[in-house]
XYZ file of C-alpha atoms in Angstrom:
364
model
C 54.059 -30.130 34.117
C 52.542 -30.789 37.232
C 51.557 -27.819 39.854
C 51.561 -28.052 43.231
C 48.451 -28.278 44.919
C 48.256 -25.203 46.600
C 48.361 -23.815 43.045
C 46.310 -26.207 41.753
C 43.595 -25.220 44.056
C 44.343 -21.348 43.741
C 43.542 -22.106 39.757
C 40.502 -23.971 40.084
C 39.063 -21.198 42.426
C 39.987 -18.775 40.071
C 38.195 -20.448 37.292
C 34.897 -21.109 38.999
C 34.547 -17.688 39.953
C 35.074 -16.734 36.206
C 32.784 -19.519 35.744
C 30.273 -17.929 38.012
C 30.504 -14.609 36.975
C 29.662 -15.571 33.335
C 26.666 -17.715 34.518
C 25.449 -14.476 36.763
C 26.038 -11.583 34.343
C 22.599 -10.788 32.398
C 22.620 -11.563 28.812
C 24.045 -9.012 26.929
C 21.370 -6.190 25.593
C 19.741 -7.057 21.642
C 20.645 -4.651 19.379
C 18.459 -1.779 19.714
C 17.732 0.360 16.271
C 19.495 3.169 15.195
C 18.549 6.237 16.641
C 17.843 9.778 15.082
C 21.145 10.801 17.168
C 23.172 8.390 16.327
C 22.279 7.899 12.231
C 24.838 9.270 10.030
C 24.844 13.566 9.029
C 27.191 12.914 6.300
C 28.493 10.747 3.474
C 31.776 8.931 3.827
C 33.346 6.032 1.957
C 36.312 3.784 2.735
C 37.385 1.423 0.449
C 39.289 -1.531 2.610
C 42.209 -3.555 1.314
C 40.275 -6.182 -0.201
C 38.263 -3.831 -2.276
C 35.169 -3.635 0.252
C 33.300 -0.256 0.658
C 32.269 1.126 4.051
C 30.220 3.754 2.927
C 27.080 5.899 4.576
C 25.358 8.126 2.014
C 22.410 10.722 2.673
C 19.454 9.939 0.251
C 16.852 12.418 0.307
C 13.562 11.209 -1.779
C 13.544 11.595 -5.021
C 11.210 13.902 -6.937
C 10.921 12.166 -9.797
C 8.291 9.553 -8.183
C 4.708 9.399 -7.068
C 3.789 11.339 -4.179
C 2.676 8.207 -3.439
C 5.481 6.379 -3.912
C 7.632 9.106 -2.092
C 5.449 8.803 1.142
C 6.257 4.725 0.753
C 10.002 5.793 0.791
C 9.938 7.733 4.113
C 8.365 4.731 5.957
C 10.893 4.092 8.664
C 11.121 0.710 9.580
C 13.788 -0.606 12.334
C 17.051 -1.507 11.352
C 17.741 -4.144 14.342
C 15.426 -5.997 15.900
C 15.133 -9.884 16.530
C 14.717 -11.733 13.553
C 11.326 -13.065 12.262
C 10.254 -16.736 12.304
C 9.292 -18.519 9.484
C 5.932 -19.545 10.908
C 5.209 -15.851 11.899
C 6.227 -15.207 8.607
C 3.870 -17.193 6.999
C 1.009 -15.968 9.074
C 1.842 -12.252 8.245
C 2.281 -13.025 4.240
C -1.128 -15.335 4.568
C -3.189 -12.100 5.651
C -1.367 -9.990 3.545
C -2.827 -11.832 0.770
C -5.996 -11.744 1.922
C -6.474 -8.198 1.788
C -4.719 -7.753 -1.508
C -7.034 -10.209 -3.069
C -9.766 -7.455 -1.726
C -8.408 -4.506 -2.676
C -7.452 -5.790 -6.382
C -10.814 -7.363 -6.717
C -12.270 -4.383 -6.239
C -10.151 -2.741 -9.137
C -10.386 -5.574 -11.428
C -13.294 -7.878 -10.871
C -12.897 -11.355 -11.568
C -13.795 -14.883 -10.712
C -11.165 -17.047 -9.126
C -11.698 -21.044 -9.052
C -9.335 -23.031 -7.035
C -8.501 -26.518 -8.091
C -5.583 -28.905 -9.661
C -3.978 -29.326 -12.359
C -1.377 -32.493 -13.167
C -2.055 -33.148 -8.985
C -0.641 -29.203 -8.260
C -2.937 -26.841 -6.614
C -4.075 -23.619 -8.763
C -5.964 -20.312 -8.338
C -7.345 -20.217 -12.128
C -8.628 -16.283 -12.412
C -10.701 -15.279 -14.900
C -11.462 -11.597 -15.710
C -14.955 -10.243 -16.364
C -16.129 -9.087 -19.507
C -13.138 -11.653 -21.008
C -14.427 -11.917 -25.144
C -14.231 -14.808 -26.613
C -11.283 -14.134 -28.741
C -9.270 -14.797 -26.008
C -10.049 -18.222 -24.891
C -7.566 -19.784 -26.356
C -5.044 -17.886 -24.487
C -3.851 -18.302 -21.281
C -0.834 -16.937 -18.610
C 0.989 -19.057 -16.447
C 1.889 -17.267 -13.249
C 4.759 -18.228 -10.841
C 4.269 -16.343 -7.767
C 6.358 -14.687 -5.490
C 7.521 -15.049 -1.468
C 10.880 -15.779 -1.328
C 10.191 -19.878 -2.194
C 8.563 -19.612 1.305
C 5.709 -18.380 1.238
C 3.131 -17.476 -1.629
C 2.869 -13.469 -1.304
C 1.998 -12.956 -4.773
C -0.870 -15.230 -6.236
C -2.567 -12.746 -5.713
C -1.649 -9.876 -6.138
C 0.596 -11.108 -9.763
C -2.993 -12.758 -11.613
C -5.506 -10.251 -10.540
C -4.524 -7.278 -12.063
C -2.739 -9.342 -15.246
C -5.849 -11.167 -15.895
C -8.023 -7.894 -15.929
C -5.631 -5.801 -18.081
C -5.169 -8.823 -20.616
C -8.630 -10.080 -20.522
C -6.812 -13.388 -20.624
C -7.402 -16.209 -17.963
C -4.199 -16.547 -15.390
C -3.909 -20.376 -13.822
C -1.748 -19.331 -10.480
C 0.636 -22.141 -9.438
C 0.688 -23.137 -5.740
C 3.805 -24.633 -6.226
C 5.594 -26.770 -2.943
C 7.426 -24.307 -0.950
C 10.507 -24.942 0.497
C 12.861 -25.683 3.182
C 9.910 -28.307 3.267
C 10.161 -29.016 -0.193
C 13.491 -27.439 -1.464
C 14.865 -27.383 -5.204
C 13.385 -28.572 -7.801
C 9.985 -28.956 -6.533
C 8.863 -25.625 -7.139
C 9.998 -26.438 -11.199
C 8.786 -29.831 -11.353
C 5.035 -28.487 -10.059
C 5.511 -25.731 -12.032
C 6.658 -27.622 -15.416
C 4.043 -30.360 -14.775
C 1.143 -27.541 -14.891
C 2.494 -25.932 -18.184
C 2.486 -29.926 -19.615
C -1.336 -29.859 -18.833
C -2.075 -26.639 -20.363
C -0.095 -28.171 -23.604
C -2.938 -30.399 -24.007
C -5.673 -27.273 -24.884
C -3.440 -24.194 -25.606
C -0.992 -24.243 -28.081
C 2.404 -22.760 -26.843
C 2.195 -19.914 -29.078
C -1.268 -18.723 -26.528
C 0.988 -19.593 -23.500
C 3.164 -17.188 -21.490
C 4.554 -17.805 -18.118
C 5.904 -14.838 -15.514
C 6.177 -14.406 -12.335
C 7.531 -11.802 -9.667
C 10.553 -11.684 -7.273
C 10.659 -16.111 -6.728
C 8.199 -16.463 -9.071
C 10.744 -14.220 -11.634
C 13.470 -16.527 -10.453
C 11.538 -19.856 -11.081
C 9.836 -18.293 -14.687
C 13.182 -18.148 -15.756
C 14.199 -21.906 -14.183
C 11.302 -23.095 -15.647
C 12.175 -21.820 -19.493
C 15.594 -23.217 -18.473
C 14.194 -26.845 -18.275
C 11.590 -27.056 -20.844
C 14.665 -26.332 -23.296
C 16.233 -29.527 -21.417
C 13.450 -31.985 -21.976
C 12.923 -30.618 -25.174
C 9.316 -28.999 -24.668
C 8.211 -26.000 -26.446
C 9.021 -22.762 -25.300
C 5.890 -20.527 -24.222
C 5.273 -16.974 -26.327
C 6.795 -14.982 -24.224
C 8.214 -14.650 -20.835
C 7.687 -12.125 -17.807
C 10.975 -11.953 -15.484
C 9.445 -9.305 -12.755
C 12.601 -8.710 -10.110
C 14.305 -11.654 -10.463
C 17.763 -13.437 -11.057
C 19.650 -16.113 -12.287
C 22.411 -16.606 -10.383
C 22.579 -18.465 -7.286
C 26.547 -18.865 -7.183
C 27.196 -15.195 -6.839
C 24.979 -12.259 -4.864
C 24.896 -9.087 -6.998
C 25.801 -5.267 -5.863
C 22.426 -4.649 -4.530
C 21.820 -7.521 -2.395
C 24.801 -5.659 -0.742
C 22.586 -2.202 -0.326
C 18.948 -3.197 -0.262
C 16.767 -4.833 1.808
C 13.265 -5.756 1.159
C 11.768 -2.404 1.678
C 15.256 -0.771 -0.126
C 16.668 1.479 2.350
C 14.985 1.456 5.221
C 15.021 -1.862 7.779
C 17.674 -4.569 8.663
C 20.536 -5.826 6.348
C 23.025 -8.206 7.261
C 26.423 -7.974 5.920
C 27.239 -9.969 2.295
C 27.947 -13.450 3.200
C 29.770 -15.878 1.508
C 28.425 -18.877 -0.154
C 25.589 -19.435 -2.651
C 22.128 -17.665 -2.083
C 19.323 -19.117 -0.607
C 20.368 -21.936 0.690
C 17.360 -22.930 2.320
C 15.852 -23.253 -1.223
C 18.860 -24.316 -3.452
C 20.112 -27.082 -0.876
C 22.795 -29.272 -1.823
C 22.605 -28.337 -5.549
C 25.645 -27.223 -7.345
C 24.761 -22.980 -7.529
C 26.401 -23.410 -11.084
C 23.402 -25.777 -12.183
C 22.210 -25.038 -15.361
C 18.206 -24.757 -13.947
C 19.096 -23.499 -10.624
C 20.637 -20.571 -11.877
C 19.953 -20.560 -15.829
C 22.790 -17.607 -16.365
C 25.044 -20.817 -16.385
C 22.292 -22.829 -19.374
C 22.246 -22.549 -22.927
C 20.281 -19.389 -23.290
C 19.666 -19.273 -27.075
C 16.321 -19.604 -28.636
C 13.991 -18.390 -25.376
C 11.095 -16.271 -26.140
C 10.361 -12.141 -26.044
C 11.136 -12.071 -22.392
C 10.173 -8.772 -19.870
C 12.359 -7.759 -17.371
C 10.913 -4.882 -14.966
C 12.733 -3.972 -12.028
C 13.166 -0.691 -9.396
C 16.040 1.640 -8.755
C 15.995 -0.035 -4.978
C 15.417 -3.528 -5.521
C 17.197 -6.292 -3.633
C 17.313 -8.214 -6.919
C 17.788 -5.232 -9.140
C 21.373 -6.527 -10.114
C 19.968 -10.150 -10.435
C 17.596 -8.998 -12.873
C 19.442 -6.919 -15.229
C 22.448 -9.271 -14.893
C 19.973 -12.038 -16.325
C 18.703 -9.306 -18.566
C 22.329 -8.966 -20.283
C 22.810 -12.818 -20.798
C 19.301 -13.012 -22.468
C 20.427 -10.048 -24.640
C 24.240 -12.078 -25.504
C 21.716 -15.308 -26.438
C 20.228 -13.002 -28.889
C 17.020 -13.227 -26.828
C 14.563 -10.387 -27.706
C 14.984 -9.172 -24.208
C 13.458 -5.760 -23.025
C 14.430 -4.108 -19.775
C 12.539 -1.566 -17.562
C 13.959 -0.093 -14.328
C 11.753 2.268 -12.350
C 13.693 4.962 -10.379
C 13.937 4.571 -6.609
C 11.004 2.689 -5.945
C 11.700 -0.831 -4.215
C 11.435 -4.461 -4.532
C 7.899 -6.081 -6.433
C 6.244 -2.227 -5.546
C 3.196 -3.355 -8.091
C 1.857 -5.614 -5.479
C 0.430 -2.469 -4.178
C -2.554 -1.405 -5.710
C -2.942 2.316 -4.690
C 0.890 2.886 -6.091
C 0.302 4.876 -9.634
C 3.729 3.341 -10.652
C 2.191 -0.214 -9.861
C -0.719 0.623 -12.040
C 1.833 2.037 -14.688
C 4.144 -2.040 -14.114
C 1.192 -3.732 -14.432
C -0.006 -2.340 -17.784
C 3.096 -2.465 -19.267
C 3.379 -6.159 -18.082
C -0.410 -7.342 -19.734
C -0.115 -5.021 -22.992
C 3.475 -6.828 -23.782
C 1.464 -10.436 -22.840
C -1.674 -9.020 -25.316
C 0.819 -7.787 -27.912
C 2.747 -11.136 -27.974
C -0.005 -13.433 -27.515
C -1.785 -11.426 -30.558
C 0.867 -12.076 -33.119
């Protein structure tokens, strides 16, 4: 069709001053965080055709907790805001860690050592007053940070090492998107290969929170490949193995449970920043798809508002249907890896329960 060019001309007006318009108008406005006003008074729930829930519920703190803990549940934190950088990220977890290595050193003194093992850097921690009966044990730990960061090298071998009065050898595994799946198991396998050559695996056990949970149990999943020997026992501390499908939770926590920013349930495998190109469905990726069967006394500890609270005792279950002498603790309300925090009586209470199961299996 061709127009004539009177209306030709009367069209391409028209669009530049749409065009000009759009380039003049200020940006729209960020999301601003939900206001006391505007927050919900009530429940409601609406189930949509495909099964979805649109729900708002009114959760008063629970009673059953710390007062402690029930002060850490009415920190308000914003639930829009612009999104955080992985570099700033980074530099927030870094000093994070620094002052949890103070304030758990103070609790449980120790002497750290950092060096390498198999070419992988380590934090080796060994508690004071450790006897001599114990030497011949040690505890691998896998720390946590989302595969992104290390938040938990800490903060996971401090307080272990002290309560065990065993020596912990941290891994510093590669983090990704720089170094995406399966670095994080190869490091992590090639530092438990070392430690084959003085401890016997009975005197091993490896653990590890949130990441460090996910990779423990990644880990186990590929020493059964190459046919290594299983460690003692295993310590799965908010974690998962699935990375094919996001559990129920993911869907109503965030980090801090119920308070800060959650995006909507997206489709597609989880993390992909970390699994990359990998099939989810691959057997170490996401070992609820391996050949469970014959792994060792595993712990699984996890909180009533975890992110990864259906992750973990979705694992839990397919230990348990491998006939895996799999135990299961879920602390009520509290919220994802809470016994980083050293002044939490609940995180004293985790971390306890954690070393005596390490002592009792080690022992036998």
């Amino acid at each position: 069709m061709c127009l004539k060019p009177e209306y030709a001309v009367a069209l391409l007006l028209s669009a530049s001053a749409v065009l000009a318009a759009q380039q003049s108008a200020p940006p729209p406005d960020p999301p601003h965080p939900t206001t006391a006003a505007e927050a919900p008074s009530r429940d409601s729930s609406y189930i949509d055709d495909q099964g979805t829930a649109h729900v708002t519920r009114i959760v008063p703190v629970p009673q059953t907790i710390s007062p402690q803990a029930q002060l850490i549940l009415g920190r308000r934190e914003p639930d829009q805001g612009p999104p955080q950088s992985l570099a700033d990220r980074r530099k927030g977890t870094d000093a994070y860690t620094a002052r949890a290595r103070v304030a758990w050193t103070r609790l449980c003194p120790n002497q750290i050592v950092d060096t390498t093992m198999a070419g992988v850097p380590v934090h080796v921690v060994t508690p004071d007053e450790m006897p001599d009966a114990n030497k011949d044990k040690i505890l691998l730990n896998l720390h946590g940070g989302g595969f992104n960061t290390d938040s938990g090298s800490f903060t996971e071998s401090i307080p272990i090492a002290s309560y065990t009065k065993i020596k912990v050898v941290a891994v510093l595994y590669r983090l990704a998107p720089e170094s995406p799946f399966p670095a994080a198991v190869d490091d992590s396998v090639a530092v438990y290969k070392e430690l084959l050559k003085t401890y016997k695996p009975a005197h091993i056990a490896i653990y590890g929170t949130s990441a460090g949970a996910i990779l423990t149990a990644e880990v186990a999943a590929k020493l059964k490949q190459l046919g290594l020997p299983q460690p003692a026992a295993l310590g799965i501390f908010s974690g998962m193995g699935d990375f094919a499908r996001n559990g129920d939770s993911q869907s109503l926590y965030a980090l801090r449970g119920l308070t800060g920013h959650l995006d909507p349930p997206q489709a597609g495998p989880h993390d992909p920043e970390y699994a990359t190109a990998t099939d989810p469905k691959d057997p170490v990726l996401s070992p609820i798809y391996s050949d469970l069967h014959g792994l060792p006394p595993t712990l699984f500890i996890t909180s009533g508002r975890d992110l990864l609270l259906s992750g973990t005792v979705n694992l839990h279950r397919a230990y348990l249907n491998a006939g895996v002498d799999a135990r299961l603790v879920v602390f009520d309300a509290l919220t994802h890896a809470f016994w980083y925090d050293p002044h939490l009586p609940e995180a004293q209470e985790a971390n306890h329960m954690m070393a005596d199961f390490f002592v009792k299996v080690l022992g036998k």
